[in-house]
mmCIF file of C-alpha atoms and ligand atoms in Angstrom:
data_model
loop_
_atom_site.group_PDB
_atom_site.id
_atom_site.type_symbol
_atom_site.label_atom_id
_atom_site.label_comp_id
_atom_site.label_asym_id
_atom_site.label_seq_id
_atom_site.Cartn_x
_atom_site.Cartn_y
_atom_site.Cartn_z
ATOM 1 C CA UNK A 1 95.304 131.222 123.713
ATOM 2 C CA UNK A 2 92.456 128.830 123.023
ATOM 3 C CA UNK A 3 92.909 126.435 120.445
ATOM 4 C CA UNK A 4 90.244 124.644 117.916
ATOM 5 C CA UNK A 5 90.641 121.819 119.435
ATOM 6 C CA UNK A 6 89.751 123.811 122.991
ATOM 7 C CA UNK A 7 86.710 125.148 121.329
ATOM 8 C CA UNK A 8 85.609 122.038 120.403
ATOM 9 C CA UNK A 9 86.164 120.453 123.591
ATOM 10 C CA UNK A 10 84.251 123.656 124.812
ATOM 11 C CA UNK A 11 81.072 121.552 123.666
ATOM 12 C CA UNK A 12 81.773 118.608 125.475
ATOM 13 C CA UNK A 13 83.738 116.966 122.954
ATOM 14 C CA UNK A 14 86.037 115.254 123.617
ATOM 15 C CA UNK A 15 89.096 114.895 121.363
ATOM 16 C CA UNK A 16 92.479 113.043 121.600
ATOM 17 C CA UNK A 17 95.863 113.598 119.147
ATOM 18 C CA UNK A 18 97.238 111.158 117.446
ATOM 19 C CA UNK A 19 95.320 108.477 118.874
ATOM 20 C CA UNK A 20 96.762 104.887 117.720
ATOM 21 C CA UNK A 21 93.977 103.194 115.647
ATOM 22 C CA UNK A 22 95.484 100.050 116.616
ATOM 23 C CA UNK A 23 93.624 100.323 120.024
ATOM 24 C CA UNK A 24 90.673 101.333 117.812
ATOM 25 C CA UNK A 25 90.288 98.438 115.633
ATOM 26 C CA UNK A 26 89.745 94.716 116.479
ATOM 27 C CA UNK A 27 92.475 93.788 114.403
ATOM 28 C CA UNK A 28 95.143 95.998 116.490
ATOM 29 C CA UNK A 29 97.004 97.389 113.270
ATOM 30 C CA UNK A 30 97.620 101.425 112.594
ATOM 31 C CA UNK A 31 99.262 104.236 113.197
ATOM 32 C CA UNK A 32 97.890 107.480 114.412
ATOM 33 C CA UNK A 33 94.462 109.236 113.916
ATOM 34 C CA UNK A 34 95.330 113.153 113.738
ATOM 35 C CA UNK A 35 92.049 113.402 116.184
ATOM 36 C CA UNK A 36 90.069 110.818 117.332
ATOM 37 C CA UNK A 37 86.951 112.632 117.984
ATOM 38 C CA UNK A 38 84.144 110.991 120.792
ATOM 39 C CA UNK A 39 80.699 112.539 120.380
ATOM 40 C CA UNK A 40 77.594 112.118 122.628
ATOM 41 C CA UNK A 41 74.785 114.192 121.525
ATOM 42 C CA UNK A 42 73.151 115.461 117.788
ATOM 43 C CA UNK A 43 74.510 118.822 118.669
ATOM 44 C CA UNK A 44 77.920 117.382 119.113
ATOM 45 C CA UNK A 45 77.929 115.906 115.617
ATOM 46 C CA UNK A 46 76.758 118.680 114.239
ATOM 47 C CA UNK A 47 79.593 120.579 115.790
ATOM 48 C CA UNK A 48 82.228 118.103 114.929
ATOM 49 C CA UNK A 49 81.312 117.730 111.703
ATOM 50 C CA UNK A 50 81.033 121.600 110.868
ATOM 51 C CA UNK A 51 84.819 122.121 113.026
ATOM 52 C CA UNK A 52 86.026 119.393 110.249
ATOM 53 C CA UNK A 53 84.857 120.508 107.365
ATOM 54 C CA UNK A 54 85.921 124.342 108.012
ATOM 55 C CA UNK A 55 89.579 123.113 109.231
ATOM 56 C CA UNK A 56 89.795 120.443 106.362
ATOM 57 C CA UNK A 57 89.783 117.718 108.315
ATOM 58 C CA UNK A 58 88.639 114.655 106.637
ATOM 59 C CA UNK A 59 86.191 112.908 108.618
ATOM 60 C CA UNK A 60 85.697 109.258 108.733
ATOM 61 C CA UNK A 61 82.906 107.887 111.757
ATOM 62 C CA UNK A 62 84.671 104.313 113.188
ATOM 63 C CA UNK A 63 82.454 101.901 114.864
ATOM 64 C CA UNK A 64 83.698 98.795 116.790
ATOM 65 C CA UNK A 65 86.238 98.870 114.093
ATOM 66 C CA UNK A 66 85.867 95.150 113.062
ATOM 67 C CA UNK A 67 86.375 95.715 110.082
ATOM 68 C CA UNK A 68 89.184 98.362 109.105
ATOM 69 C CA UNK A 69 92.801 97.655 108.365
ATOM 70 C CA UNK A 70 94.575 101.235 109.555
ATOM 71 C CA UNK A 71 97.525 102.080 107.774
ATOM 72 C CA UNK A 72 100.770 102.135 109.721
ATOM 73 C CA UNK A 73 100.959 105.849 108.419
ATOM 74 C CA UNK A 74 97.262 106.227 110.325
ATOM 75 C CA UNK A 75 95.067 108.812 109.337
ATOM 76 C CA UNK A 76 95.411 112.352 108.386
ATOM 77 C CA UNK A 77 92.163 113.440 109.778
ATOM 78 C CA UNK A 78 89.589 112.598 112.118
ATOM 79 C CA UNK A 79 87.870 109.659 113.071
ATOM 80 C CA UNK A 80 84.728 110.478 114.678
ATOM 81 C CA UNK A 81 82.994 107.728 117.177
ATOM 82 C CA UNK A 82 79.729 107.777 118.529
ATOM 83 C CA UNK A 83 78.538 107.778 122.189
ATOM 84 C CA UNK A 84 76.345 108.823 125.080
ATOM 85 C CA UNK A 85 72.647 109.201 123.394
ATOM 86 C CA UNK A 86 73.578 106.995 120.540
ATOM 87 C CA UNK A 87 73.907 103.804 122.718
ATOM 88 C CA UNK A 88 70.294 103.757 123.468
ATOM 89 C CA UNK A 89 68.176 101.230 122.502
ATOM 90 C CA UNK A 90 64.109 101.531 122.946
ATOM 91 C CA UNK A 91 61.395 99.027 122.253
ATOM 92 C CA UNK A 92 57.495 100.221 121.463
ATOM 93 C CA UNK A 93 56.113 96.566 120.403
ATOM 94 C CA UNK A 94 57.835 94.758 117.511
ATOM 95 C CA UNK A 95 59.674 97.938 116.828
ATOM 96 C CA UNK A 96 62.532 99.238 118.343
ATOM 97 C CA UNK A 97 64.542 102.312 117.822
ATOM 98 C CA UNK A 98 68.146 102.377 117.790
ATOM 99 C CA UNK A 99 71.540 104.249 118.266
ATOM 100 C CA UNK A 100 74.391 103.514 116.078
ATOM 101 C CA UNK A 101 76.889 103.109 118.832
ATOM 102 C CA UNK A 102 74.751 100.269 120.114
ATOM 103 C CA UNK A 103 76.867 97.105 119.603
ATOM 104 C CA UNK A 104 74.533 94.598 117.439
ATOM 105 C CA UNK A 105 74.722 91.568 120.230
ATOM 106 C CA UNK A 106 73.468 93.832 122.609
ATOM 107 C CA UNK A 107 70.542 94.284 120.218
ATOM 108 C CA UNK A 108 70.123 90.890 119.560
ATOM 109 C CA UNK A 109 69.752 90.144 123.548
ATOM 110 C CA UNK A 110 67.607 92.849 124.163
ATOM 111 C CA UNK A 111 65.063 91.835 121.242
ATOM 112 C CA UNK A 112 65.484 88.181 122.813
ATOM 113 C CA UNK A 113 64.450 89.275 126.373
ATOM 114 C CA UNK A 114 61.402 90.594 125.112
ATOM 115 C CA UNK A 115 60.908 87.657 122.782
ATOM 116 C CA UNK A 116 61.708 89.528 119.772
ATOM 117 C CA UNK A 117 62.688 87.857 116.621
ATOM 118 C CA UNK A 118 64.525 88.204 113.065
ATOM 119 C CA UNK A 119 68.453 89.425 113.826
ATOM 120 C CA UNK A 120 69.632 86.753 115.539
ATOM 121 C CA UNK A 121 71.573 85.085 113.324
ATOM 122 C CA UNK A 122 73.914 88.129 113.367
ATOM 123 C CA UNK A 123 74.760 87.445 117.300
ATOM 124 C CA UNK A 124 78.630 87.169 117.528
ATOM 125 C CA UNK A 125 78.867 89.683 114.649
ATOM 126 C CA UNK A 126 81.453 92.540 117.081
ATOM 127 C CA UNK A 127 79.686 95.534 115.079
ATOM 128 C CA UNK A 128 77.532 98.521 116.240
ATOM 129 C CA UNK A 129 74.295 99.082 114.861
ATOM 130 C CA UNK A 130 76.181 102.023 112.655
ATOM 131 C CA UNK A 131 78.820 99.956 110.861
ATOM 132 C CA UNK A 132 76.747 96.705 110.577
ATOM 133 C CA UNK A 133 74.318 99.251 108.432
ATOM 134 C CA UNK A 134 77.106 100.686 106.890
ATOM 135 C CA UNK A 135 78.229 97.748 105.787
ATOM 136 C CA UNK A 136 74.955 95.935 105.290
ATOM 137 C CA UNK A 137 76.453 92.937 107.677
ATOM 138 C CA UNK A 138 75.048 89.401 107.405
ATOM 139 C CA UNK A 139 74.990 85.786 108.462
ATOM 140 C CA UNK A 140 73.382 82.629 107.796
ATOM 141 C CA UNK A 141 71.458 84.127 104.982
ATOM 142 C CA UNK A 142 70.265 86.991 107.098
ATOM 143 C CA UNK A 143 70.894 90.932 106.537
ATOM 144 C CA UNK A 144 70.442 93.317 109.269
ATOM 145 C CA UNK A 145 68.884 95.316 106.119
ATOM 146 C CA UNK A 146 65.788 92.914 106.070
ATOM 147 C CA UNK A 147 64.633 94.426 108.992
ATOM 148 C CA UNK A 148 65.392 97.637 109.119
ATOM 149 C CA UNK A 149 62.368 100.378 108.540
ATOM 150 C CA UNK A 150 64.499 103.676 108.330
ATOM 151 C CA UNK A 151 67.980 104.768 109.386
ATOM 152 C CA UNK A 152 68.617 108.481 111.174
ATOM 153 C CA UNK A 153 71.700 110.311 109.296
ATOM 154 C CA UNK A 154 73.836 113.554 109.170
ATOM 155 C CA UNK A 155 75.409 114.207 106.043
ATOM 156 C CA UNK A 156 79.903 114.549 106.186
ATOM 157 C CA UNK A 157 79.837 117.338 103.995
ATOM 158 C CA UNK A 158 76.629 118.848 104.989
ATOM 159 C CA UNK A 159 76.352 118.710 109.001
ATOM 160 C CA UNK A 160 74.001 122.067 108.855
ATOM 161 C CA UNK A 161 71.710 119.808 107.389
ATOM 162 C CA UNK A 162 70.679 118.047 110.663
ATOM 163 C CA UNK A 163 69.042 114.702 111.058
ATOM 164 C CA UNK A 164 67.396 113.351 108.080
ATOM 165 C CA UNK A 165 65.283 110.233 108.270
ATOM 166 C CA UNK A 166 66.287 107.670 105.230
ATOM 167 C CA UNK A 167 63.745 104.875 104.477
ATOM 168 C CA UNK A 168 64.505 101.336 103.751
ATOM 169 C CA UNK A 169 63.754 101.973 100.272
ATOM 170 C CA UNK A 170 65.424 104.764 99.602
ATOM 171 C CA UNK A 171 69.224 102.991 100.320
ATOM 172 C CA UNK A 172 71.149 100.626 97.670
ATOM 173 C CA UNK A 173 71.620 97.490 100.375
ATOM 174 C CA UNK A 174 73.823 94.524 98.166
ATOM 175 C CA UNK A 175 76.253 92.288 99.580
ATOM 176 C CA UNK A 176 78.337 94.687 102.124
ATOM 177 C CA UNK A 177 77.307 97.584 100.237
ATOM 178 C CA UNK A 178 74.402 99.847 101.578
ATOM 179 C CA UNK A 179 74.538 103.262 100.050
ATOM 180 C CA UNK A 180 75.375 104.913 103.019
ATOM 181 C CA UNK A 181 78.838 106.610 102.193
ATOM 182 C CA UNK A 182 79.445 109.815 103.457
ATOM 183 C CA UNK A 183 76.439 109.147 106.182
ATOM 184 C CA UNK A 184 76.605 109.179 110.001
ATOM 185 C CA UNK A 185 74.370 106.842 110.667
ATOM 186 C CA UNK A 186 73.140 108.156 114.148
ATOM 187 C CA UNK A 187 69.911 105.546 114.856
ATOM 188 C CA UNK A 188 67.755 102.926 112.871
ATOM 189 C CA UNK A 189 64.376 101.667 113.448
ATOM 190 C CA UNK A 190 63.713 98.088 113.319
ATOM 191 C CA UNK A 191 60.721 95.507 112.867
ATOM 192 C CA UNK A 192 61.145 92.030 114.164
ATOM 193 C CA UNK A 193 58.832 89.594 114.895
ATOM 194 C CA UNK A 194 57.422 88.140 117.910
ATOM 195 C CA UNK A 195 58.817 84.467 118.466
ATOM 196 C CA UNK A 196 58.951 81.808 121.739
ATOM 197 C CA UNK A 197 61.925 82.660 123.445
ATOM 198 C CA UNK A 198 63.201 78.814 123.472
ATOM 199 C CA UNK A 199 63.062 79.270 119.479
ATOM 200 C CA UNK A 200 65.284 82.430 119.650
ATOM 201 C CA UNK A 201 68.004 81.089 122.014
ATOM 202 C CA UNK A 202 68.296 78.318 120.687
ATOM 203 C CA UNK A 203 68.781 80.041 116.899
ATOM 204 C CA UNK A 204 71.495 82.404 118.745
ATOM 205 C CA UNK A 205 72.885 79.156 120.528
ATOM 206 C CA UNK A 206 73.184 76.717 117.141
ATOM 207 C CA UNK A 207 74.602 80.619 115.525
ATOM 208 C CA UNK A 208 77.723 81.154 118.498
ATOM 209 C CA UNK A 209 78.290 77.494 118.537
ATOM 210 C CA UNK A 210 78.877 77.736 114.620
ATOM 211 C CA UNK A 211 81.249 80.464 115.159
ATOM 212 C CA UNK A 212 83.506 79.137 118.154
ATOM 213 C CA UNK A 213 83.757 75.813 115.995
ATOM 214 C CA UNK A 214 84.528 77.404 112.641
ATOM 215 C CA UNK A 215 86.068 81.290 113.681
ATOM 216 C CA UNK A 216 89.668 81.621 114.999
ATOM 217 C CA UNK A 217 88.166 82.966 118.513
ATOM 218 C CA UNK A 218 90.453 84.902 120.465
ATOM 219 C CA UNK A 219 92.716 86.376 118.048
ATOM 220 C CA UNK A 220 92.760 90.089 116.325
ATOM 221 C CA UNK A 221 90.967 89.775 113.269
ATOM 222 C CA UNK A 222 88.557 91.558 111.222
ATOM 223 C CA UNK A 223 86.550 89.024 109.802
ATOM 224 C CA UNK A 224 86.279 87.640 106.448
ATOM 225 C CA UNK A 225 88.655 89.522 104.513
ATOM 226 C CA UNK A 226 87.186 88.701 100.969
ATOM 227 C CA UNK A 227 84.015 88.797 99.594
ATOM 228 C CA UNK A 228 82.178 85.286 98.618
ATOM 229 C CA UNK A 229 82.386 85.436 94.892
ATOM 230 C CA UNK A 230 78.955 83.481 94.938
ATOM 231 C CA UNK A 231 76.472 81.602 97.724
ATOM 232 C CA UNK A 232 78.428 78.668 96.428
ATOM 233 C CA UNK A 233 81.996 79.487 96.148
ATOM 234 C CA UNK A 234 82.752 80.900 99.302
ATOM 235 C CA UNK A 235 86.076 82.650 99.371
ATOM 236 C CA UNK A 236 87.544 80.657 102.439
ATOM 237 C CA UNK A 237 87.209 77.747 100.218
ATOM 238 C CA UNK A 238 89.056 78.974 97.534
ATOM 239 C CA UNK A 239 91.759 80.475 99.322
ATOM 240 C CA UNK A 240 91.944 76.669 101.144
ATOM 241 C CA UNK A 241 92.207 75.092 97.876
ATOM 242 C CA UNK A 242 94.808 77.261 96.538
ATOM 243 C CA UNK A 243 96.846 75.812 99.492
ATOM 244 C CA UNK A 244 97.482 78.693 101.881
ATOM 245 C CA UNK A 245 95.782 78.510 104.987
ATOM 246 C CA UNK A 246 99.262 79.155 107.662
ATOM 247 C CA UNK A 247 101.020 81.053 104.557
ATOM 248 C CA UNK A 248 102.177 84.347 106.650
ATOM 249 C CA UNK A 249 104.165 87.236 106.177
ATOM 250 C CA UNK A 250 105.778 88.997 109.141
ATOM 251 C CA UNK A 251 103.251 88.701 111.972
ATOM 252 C CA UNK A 252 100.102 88.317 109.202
ATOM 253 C CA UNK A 253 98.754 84.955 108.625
ATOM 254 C CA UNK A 254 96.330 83.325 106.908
ATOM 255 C CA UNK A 255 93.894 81.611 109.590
ATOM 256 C CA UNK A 256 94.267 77.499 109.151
ATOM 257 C CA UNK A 257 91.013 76.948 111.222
ATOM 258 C CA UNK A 258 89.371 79.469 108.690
ATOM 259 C CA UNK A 259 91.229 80.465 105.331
ATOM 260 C CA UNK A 260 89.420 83.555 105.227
ATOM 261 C CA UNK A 261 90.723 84.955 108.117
ATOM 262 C CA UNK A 262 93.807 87.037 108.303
ATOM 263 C CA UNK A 263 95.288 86.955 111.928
ATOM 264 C CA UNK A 264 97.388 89.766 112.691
ATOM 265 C CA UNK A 265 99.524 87.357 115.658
ATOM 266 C CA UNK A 266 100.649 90.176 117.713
ATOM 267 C CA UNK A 267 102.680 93.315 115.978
ATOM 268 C CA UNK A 268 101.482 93.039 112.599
ATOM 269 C CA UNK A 269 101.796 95.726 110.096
ATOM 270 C CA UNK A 270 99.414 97.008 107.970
ATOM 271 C CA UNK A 271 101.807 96.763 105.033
ATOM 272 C CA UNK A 272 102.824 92.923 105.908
ATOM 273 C CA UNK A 273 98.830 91.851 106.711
ATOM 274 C CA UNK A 274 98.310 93.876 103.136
ATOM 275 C CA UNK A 275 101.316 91.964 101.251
ATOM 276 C CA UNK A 276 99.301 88.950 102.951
ATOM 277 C CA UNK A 277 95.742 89.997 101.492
ATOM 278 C CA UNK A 278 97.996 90.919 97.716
ATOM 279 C CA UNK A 279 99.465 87.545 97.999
ATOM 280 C CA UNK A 280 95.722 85.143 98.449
ATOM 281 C CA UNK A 281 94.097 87.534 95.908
ATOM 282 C CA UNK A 282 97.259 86.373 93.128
ATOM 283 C CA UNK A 283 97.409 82.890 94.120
ATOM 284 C CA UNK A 284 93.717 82.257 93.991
ATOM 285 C CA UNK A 285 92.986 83.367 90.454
ATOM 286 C CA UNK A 286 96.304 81.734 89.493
ATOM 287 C CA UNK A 287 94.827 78.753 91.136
ATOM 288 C CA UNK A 288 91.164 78.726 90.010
ATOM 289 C CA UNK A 289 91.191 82.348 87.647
ATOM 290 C CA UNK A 290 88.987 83.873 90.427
ATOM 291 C CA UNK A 291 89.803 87.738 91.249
ATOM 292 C CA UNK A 292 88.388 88.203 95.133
ATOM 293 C CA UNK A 293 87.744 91.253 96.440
ATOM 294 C CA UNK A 294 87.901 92.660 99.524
ATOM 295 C CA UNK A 295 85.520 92.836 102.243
ATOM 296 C CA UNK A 296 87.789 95.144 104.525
ATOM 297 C CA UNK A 297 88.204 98.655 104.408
ATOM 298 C CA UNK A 298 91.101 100.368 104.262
ATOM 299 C CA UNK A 299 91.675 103.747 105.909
ATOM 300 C CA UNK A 300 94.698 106.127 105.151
ATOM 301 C CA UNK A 301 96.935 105.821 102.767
ATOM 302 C CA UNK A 302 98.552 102.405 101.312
HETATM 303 C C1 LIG B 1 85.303 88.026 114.606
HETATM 304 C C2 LIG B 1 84.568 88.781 113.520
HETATM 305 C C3 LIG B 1 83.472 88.201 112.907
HETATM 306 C C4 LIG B 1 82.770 88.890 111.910
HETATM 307 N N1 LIG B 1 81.693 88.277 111.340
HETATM 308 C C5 LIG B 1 80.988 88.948 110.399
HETATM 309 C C6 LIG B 1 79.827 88.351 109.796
HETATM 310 O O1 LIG B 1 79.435 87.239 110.107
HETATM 311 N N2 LIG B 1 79.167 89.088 108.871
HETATM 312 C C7 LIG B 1 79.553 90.344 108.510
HETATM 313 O O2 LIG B 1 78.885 90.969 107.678
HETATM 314 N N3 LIG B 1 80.656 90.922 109.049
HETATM 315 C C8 LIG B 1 81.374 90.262 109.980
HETATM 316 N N4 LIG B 1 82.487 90.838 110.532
HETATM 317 C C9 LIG B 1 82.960 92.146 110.030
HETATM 318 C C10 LIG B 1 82.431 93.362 110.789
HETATM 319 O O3 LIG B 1 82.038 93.024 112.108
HETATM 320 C C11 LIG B 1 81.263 94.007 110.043
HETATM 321 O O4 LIG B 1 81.649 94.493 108.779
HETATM 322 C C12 LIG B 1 80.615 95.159 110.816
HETATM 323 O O5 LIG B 1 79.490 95.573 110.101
HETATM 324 C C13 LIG B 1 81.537 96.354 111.065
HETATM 325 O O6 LIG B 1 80.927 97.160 112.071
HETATM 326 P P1 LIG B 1 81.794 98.165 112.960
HETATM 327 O O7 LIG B 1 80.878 98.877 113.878
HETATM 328 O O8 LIG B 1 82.920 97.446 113.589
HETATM 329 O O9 LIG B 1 82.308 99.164 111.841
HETATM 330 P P2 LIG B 1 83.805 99.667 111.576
HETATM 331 O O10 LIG B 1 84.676 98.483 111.324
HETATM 332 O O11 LIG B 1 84.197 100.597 112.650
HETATM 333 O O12 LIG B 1 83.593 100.450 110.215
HETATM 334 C C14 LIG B 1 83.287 99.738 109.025
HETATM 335 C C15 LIG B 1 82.758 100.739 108.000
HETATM 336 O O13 LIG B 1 81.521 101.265 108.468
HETATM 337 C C16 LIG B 1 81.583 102.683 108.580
HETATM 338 N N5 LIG B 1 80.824 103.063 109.785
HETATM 339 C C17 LIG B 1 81.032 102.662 111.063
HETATM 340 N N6 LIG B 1 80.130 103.227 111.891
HETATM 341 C C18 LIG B 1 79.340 104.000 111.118
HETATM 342 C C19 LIG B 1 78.237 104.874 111.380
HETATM 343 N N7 LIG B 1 77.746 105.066 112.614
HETATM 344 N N8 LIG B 1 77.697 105.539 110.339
HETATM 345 C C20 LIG B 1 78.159 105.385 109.072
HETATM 346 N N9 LIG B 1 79.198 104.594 108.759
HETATM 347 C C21 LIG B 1 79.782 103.903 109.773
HETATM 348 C C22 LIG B 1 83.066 103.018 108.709
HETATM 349 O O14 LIG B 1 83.349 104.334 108.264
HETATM 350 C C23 LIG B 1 83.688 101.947 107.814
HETATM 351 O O15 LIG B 1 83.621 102.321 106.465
HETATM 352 C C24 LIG B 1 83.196 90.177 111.526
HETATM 353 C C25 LIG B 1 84.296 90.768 112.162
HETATM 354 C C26 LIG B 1 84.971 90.087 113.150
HETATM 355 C C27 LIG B 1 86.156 90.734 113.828
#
């Protein structure tokens, strides 16, 4: 007898069982997703999104999953990733039109070739276009918000819906916030601004060289963990200061070429990288009576 899960595949979905997040997530931490759900058209998220909400399913869309710390229980739903038509990426002058499975870098270069200014300073960010939004990602004093003229959704709980067009204006963008909860974002339109090409690579250049010399390169990691609590108190600092860059629990530790960085050193768990991320927050406001926050998202239960 056909299942769902055959129906759904029926469409050209294509699903997978308890799919370990770990080899969804750039930190390598989590158990299984109940489905792990790969879409490549509008009709396909539709359809996804309709199958979940009839059977239950809690629905979360992952990106390059940069920034998620799984639970080692994983996730009691579906994780829904974008594909196919949503990696395109089309240029009509300044402006270019986006999916939100397009990785930003490969943005960034495109817009360079065609001398294209105004998200550089994001290159070396390992987000799609989708969870960069999502999380209103930024750099150097740049937000990929500044130059964004209108994102493409569908709604979680209201696939029928369709696409709906959502202009600049209309979102809440803050520091990694962007009112886009419960969203899909499917594609984005951009305006950058024309530049000399020597200017632009050498902005992306001065950018990846920062990162090499300051980032723990190489190792799984999502990131800063913590928000800044200001421009001028960045949280790296703090957590520096408060003496703990190498303190580690299990096979989580606190990065010493970047305190804000929690390195998950091969077979971490999401509950040791978490006692990790409890530990910095107590110590630093012992320390210095600042509470930070974090920048991750979790996903399942802790
Ligand atoms: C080495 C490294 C360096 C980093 N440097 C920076 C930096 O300089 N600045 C910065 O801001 N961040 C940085 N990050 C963090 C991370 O890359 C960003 O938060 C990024 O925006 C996450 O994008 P993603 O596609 O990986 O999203 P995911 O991690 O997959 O998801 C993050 C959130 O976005 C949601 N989401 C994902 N895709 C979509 C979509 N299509 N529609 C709606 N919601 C979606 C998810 O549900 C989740 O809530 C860094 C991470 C790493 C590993």
């Amino acid at each position: 007898m056909e299942s769902p899960v055959d129906r759904l595949r029926g469409f050209g979905i294509e699903v997978v069982r308890d799919q370990p997040i770990s080899a969804l997530t750039t930190l390598r931490i989590g158990g299984p997703a109940r489905y792990h759900i790969t879409v490549f058209t509008q009709d396909q998220v539709r359809t996804a999104l309709e199958w979940c909400g009839r059977s239950g399913e809690h629905a979360c869309v992952i990106g390059a999953g940069s920034n998620i710390l799984a639970s080692d229980d994983g996730f009691a739903g579906a994780l829904v990733r974008l594909r196919g038509d949503f990696e395109r990426c089309s240029f009509d002058g300044d402006r270019v039109t986006v999916g939100g499975a397009v990785m930003l870098t490969r943005l960034i270069n495109e817009a360079a070739a065609r001398s294209l200014a105004g998200l550089e300073s994001l290159i070396g960010i390992p987000a799609t276009v989708g969870g960069a939004l999502a999380m209103n990602a930024g750099a150097h004093g740049v937000w990929i918000s500044d130059r964004l003229e209108h994102v493409q959704v569908m709604r979680i709980d209201r696939p029928g819906v369709g696409e709906e067009t959502l202009p600049r204006d209309a979102l809440q963008f803050g520091y990694r916030t962007s009112g886009l909860a419960g969203c899909v974002v499917i594609g984005a339109v951009f305006r950058l601004s024309p530049d000399a090409p020597d200017r632009i690579r050498q902005r992306m250049d001065e950018v990846r060289w920062h990162r090499a010399r300051t980032q723990p390169v190489g190792t799984f990691n999502a990131g800063c963990v913590f928000k800044n609590p200001s421009p001028d108190m960045p949280a790296g600092r703090l957590i520096e200061q408060a003496g703990l860059k190498g303190f580690r629990i299990g096979a989580a530790r606190v990065s010493e070429r970047h305190a804000n960085f929690i390195i998950n050193e091969g077979g971490a768990t999401a509950v040791e990288y978490l006692q990790v991320m409890q530990h910095v927050v107590r110590t630093v406001r012992r320390h210095c009576g600042v509470s930070l926050e974090p920048e991750l998202r979790l996903l399942g239960n802790f």
